[in-house]
């Protein structure tokens, strides 16, 4: 008997696309805009369905499944560990993907094991960044035409998401940060690359000491690969993964032959933190501020992100006179956060160690 809570029309679609009946469909993790299902078929295959619920925080934004599907298609045959896209639901509300083997967790590994896997992941990112996006069919993903465009194209996307959130649900420092970042884009880029857009720990699987799957491509865009390196550093900090970031960055440099530019890394770290904050604000708006299993992480992260964004903007060169007021407000909110026990009373951004 079929054991599934997956929508009946999606169960029928999977069966038609694969030629095999669905026997089990169980949620993998938590999701709001995107729900991920592990699907077992009668013929023994194990697949994944990525479903857009149609009512989550990213619904109605440019970060839709069509964007994600374009990236999966474009990377098919690239040699990168990316699950193959099998089909798209007729109404566009779900993707059917191969199910990769492996584990996302890093903290259970020994330090040498963890560092080796993260370095392997950065080599995969390097191979991604070496692909020429002009030769990839990326659908409607915009292509930067100038140095500043490598940041501005994606900033405009995130600003549109931010501006669509009612003021009552926004964290105040977000508007200042987006405005400053838009007014001060880097003049140059390392290269023009397809960026994962949410790179780092918990967004890849590993098994046997190597990366088996690069996951969660909904934030993918064409830009400066240093954007992805900033994501790696931020996610490593946020999830307390404990990876050796300087060694990981060296692995990326070995593959790409590219140098790291500290001022651009600082800029993109600020942008990464702002994207995370906008995502959290969107989730809080979606759940009307009510803490649930799906919104708890985002609610808890907002004070930490606001606190860190002030630091990140200053490190990136922001001297806006109003920043101090936002920093005082953020510091007060952070002092009341239950995350203080994990991150400390005054969490401080590091220097990346990128040039060592």
XYZ file of C-alpha atoms in Angstrom:
356
model
C 0.000 0.000 0.000
C 1.283 3.451 -0.879
C 2.420 5.403 2.206
C 2.542 9.031 1.142
C 1.431 12.535 2.059
C 2.672 13.883 -1.250
C -0.093 15.525 -3.285
C -2.043 12.963 -5.307
C -1.343 14.757 -8.589
C 2.386 14.723 -7.854
C 2.280 11.014 -6.983
C 0.625 10.366 -10.349
C 3.158 12.597 -12.140
C 6.132 10.755 -10.597
C 4.646 7.410 -11.615
C 4.109 8.607 -15.183
C 7.587 10.170 -15.440
C 9.348 7.061 -14.125
C 7.074 4.245 -15.233
C 6.965 2.954 -11.667
C 4.524 3.380 -8.786
C 5.375 5.426 -5.707
C 5.505 3.219 -2.624
C 6.757 5.752 -0.045
C 7.068 9.534 -0.026
C 8.447 11.046 3.173
C 9.565 14.610 3.930
C 13.297 15.245 4.148
C 14.031 17.995 6.648
C 11.844 21.060 7.098
C 10.696 23.445 4.382
C 8.423 26.410 3.910
C 8.597 27.604 0.301
C 10.279 24.378 -0.806
C 9.405 20.990 0.569
C 11.749 18.097 -0.177
C 10.421 14.553 -0.371
C 12.312 11.307 -0.467
C 10.413 9.080 -2.892
C 10.778 5.296 -3.141
C 9.542 3.565 -6.268
C 8.188 0.071 -6.744
C 11.145 -0.787 -8.992
C 13.626 -0.009 -6.199
C 14.743 3.438 -7.308
C 14.987 6.242 -4.749
C 14.383 9.785 -5.992
C 13.709 13.272 -4.638
C 10.798 15.620 -5.282
C 11.326 19.340 -4.686
C 7.880 20.861 -4.237
C 6.960 24.548 -4.225
C 4.132 24.799 -1.710
C 2.844 27.960 -3.385
C 2.416 29.802 -0.105
C 5.874 30.021 1.451
C 8.164 33.027 1.925
C 9.795 32.749 -1.512
C 6.575 32.076 -3.418
C 5.867 34.721 -6.019
C 9.506 35.876 -6.120
C 12.051 35.321 -8.923
C 13.507 32.496 -6.798
C 11.187 29.934 -8.338
C 11.561 26.307 -9.355
C 11.953 27.255 -13.015
C 15.178 29.064 -12.084
C 16.392 26.033 -10.155
C 15.448 23.640 -12.952
C 17.409 25.713 -15.493
C 20.546 25.344 -13.383
C 20.131 21.576 -12.997
C 19.686 21.239 -16.754
C 22.650 23.474 -17.516
C 24.971 21.449 -15.280
C 23.912 18.070 -16.669
C 27.014 16.514 -18.175
C 29.372 19.004 -16.510
C 31.066 16.314 -14.443
C 30.145 18.084 -11.241
C 28.375 16.128 -8.477
C 24.937 17.596 -9.149
C 21.785 15.426 -9.046
C 20.263 14.890 -12.475
C 16.915 16.530 -13.180
C 14.495 13.835 -14.347
C 11.329 15.854 -14.941
C 9.379 19.004 -14.069
C 5.739 18.747 -12.980
C 3.267 19.935 -15.664
C 2.219 22.930 -13.518
C 5.835 23.737 -12.622
C 5.231 23.161 -8.913
C 7.765 20.360 -8.444
C 11.060 18.951 -9.685
C 11.928 15.258 -9.837
C 15.616 14.584 -9.187
C 17.997 11.740 -8.674
C 18.572 11.005 -5.004
C 22.235 11.243 -4.092
C 23.851 9.186 -1.381
C 25.767 10.786 1.431
C 25.534 12.820 4.600
C 25.372 16.607 5.020
C 26.698 16.667 8.587
C 30.334 17.631 9.177
C 30.537 17.981 12.950
C 30.548 14.198 13.515
C 33.800 13.836 11.561
C 37.345 14.073 12.826
C 39.089 17.355 12.083
C 41.274 15.896 9.277
C 38.242 14.193 7.706
C 36.189 17.397 7.866
C 38.921 19.562 6.378
C 39.574 17.080 3.555
C 35.884 17.012 2.578
C 35.493 20.788 2.720
C 38.587 21.190 0.556
C 37.122 18.673 -1.894
C 33.936 20.758 -1.928
C 35.887 23.951 -2.662
C 37.567 22.174 -5.566
C 34.096 21.336 -6.876
C 33.124 24.992 -6.492
C 36.261 25.958 -8.365
C 35.315 23.671 -11.255
C 31.850 25.251 -11.254
C 33.359 28.736 -11.392
C 35.590 27.813 -14.329
C 32.578 26.971 -16.496
C 31.778 29.715 -18.996
C 28.163 30.738 -18.249
C 27.816 32.060 -21.807
C 28.005 28.444 -22.964
C 25.404 27.223 -20.459
C 21.666 27.390 -21.082
C 20.689 29.166 -17.885
C 17.237 30.225 -18.948
C 16.345 33.691 -17.752
C 19.287 34.155 -15.365
C 20.676 37.648 -16.112
C 24.256 37.916 -17.393
C 26.454 40.718 -15.984
C 27.873 43.037 -18.641
C 30.089 45.273 -16.454
C 32.234 44.795 -13.371
C 29.652 46.326 -11.003
C 26.873 44.255 -12.594
C 28.377 41.138 -10.988
C 26.963 42.397 -7.693
C 24.161 44.698 -8.804
C 22.106 42.152 -10.737
C 21.595 39.979 -7.675
C 21.281 42.930 -5.286
C 18.346 44.193 -7.351
C 16.693 40.786 -7.078
C 17.072 40.707 -3.288
C 16.008 44.318 -2.974
C 12.779 43.462 -4.783
C 12.144 40.644 -2.303
C 12.952 42.930 0.625
C 10.706 45.730 -0.621
C 7.760 43.331 -1.024
C 7.868 42.517 2.700
C 5.664 44.804 4.765
C 7.679 47.207 6.914
C 6.365 45.667 10.136
C 8.168 42.395 9.339
C 11.486 43.837 8.122
C 14.618 44.075 10.253
C 15.516 47.793 10.033
C 19.198 47.438 9.123
C 18.288 45.541 5.933
C 17.235 48.613 3.932
C 20.372 50.545 4.898
C 22.588 47.604 4.010
C 20.979 46.960 0.629
C 21.148 50.660 -0.229
C 24.811 50.977 0.698
C 25.797 47.783 -1.108
C 23.960 48.928 -4.222
C 25.716 52.305 -4.146
C 29.191 50.797 -3.660
C 29.536 47.714 -5.904
C 33.037 46.405 -6.653
C 34.425 47.852 -9.865
C 35.754 44.478 -10.993
C 35.107 40.764 -10.667
C 37.460 37.800 -10.481
C 35.658 36.312 -13.485
C 32.085 35.861 -14.662
C 30.864 32.591 -13.168
C 27.773 30.631 -12.354
C 27.578 30.970 -8.566
C 25.806 28.447 -6.378
C 24.425 31.313 -4.311
C 24.177 29.464 -0.988
C 27.464 27.584 -0.892
C 28.892 25.888 2.142
C 28.264 23.374 4.933
C 24.911 21.535 4.943
C 24.323 22.324 1.262
C 26.357 19.399 0.000
C 26.499 15.679 0.714
C 29.638 13.620 1.216
C 30.490 9.943 1.423
C 33.775 8.104 1.556
C 35.770 11.301 1.859
C 34.409 13.012 -1.264
C 31.496 15.257 -2.172
C 28.626 13.259 -3.671
C 26.111 16.053 -4.328
C 25.951 19.853 -4.476
C 22.419 20.752 -3.367
C 19.946 23.649 -3.066
C 20.489 25.784 -6.164
C 17.534 28.171 -5.739
C 19.816 31.195 -5.102
C 22.062 30.441 -8.095
C 23.038 33.421 -10.231
C 25.782 34.619 -12.539
C 28.279 36.811 -10.733
C 31.680 36.978 -9.027
C 32.872 33.633 -7.598
C 34.106 35.439 -4.487
C 30.405 35.706 -3.635
C 30.343 31.924 -3.181
C 33.521 31.970 -1.080
C 31.900 34.509 1.213
C 28.918 32.164 1.525
C 31.238 29.313 2.530
C 32.811 31.412 5.275
C 29.452 32.673 6.582
C 27.768 29.275 6.578
C 30.792 27.724 8.283
C 30.435 30.334 11.037
C 26.648 30.103 11.309
C 26.344 26.322 11.538
C 29.494 25.982 13.665
C 30.943 23.509 11.174
C 34.524 24.122 12.287
C 36.073 23.875 8.818
C 39.526 25.306 8.090
C 38.390 28.102 5.762
C 41.884 29.331 4.749
C 42.853 25.794 3.683
C 39.562 25.449 1.810
C 40.183 28.735 -0.002
C 43.653 27.508 -0.980
C 42.056 24.421 -2.537
C 39.770 26.700 -4.578
C 42.764 28.768 -5.720
C 44.609 25.624 -6.814
C 41.741 24.757 -9.152
C 40.912 28.218 -10.489
C 44.339 29.850 -10.510
C 42.607 32.973 -9.206
C 43.724 35.194 -6.359
C 41.529 36.360 -3.518
C 40.855 40.062 -3.102
C 40.154 40.856 0.585
C 38.065 43.994 0.027
C 35.724 42.158 -2.359
C 35.433 39.240 0.060
C 34.389 41.712 2.754
C 31.799 43.252 0.418
C 30.322 39.895 -0.510
C 30.258 38.733 3.108
C 28.074 41.743 3.915
C 25.842 40.892 0.955
C 25.569 37.248 2.048
C 24.489 38.281 5.537
C 21.890 40.670 4.104
C 20.465 37.961 1.840
C 20.156 35.698 4.863
C 18.406 38.468 6.793
C 15.927 39.136 3.971
C 15.193 35.399 3.781
C 14.545 35.341 7.530
C 12.327 38.436 7.335
C 10.322 36.818 4.538
C 9.813 33.704 6.661
C 8.759 35.746 9.704
C 6.240 37.627 7.522
C 4.966 34.327 6.124
C 4.378 32.837 9.612
C 3.066 36.158 11.008
C 5.789 36.075 13.642
C 4.590 32.784 15.140
C 7.421 30.410 16.005
C 6.940 26.986 14.423
C 9.247 24.147 13.466
C 9.542 25.742 10.022
C 10.255 29.280 11.253
C 12.210 28.778 14.485
C 15.665 28.970 12.934
C 14.886 32.148 10.985
C 13.336 33.855 14.009
C 16.371 33.032 16.129
C 18.867 34.117 13.479
C 17.508 37.616 12.844
C 19.154 39.314 15.895
C 22.494 37.613 15.148
C 22.396 38.625 11.492
C 21.503 42.240 12.304
C 24.390 42.348 14.794
C 26.879 40.937 12.275
C 25.709 43.071 9.347
C 26.814 46.250 11.114
C 30.314 44.814 11.494
C 30.354 43.518 7.928
C 29.326 46.879 6.474
C 32.053 48.698 8.397
C 34.652 46.156 7.291
C 33.461 46.680 3.709
C 33.963 50.449 4.044
C 30.549 51.775 5.091
C 30.746 55.079 7.001
C 27.052 55.983 6.876
C 26.274 58.125 9.924
C 23.032 56.272 10.647
C 24.759 52.892 10.943
C 25.648 53.466 14.604
C 21.973 53.757 15.552
C 21.130 50.492 13.820
C 24.105 48.837 15.511
C 22.918 49.957 18.969
C 19.441 48.585 18.296
C 20.861 45.326 16.965
C 23.167 44.972 19.967
C 20.223 45.377 22.347
C 18.180 42.734 20.524
C 21.152 40.381 20.426
C 21.676 40.645 24.195
C 18.237 39.040 24.668
C 18.851 36.202 22.187
C 19.111 32.585 23.351
C 21.886 32.166 20.776
C 24.261 34.244 22.918
C 25.272 31.018 24.643
C 26.501 29.588 21.330
C 27.995 32.702 19.684
C 29.044 34.826 22.663
C 27.942 38.222 23.918
C 29.909 40.023 21.198
C 30.237 37.767 18.131
C 33.013 39.089 15.913
C 33.650 38.471 12.240
C 37.067 37.026 11.474
C 39.600 38.075 8.844
C 38.913 35.024 6.618
C 42.586 34.038 6.813
C 42.230 34.111 3.052
C 45.734 35.216 2.183
C 47.650 32.780 4.362
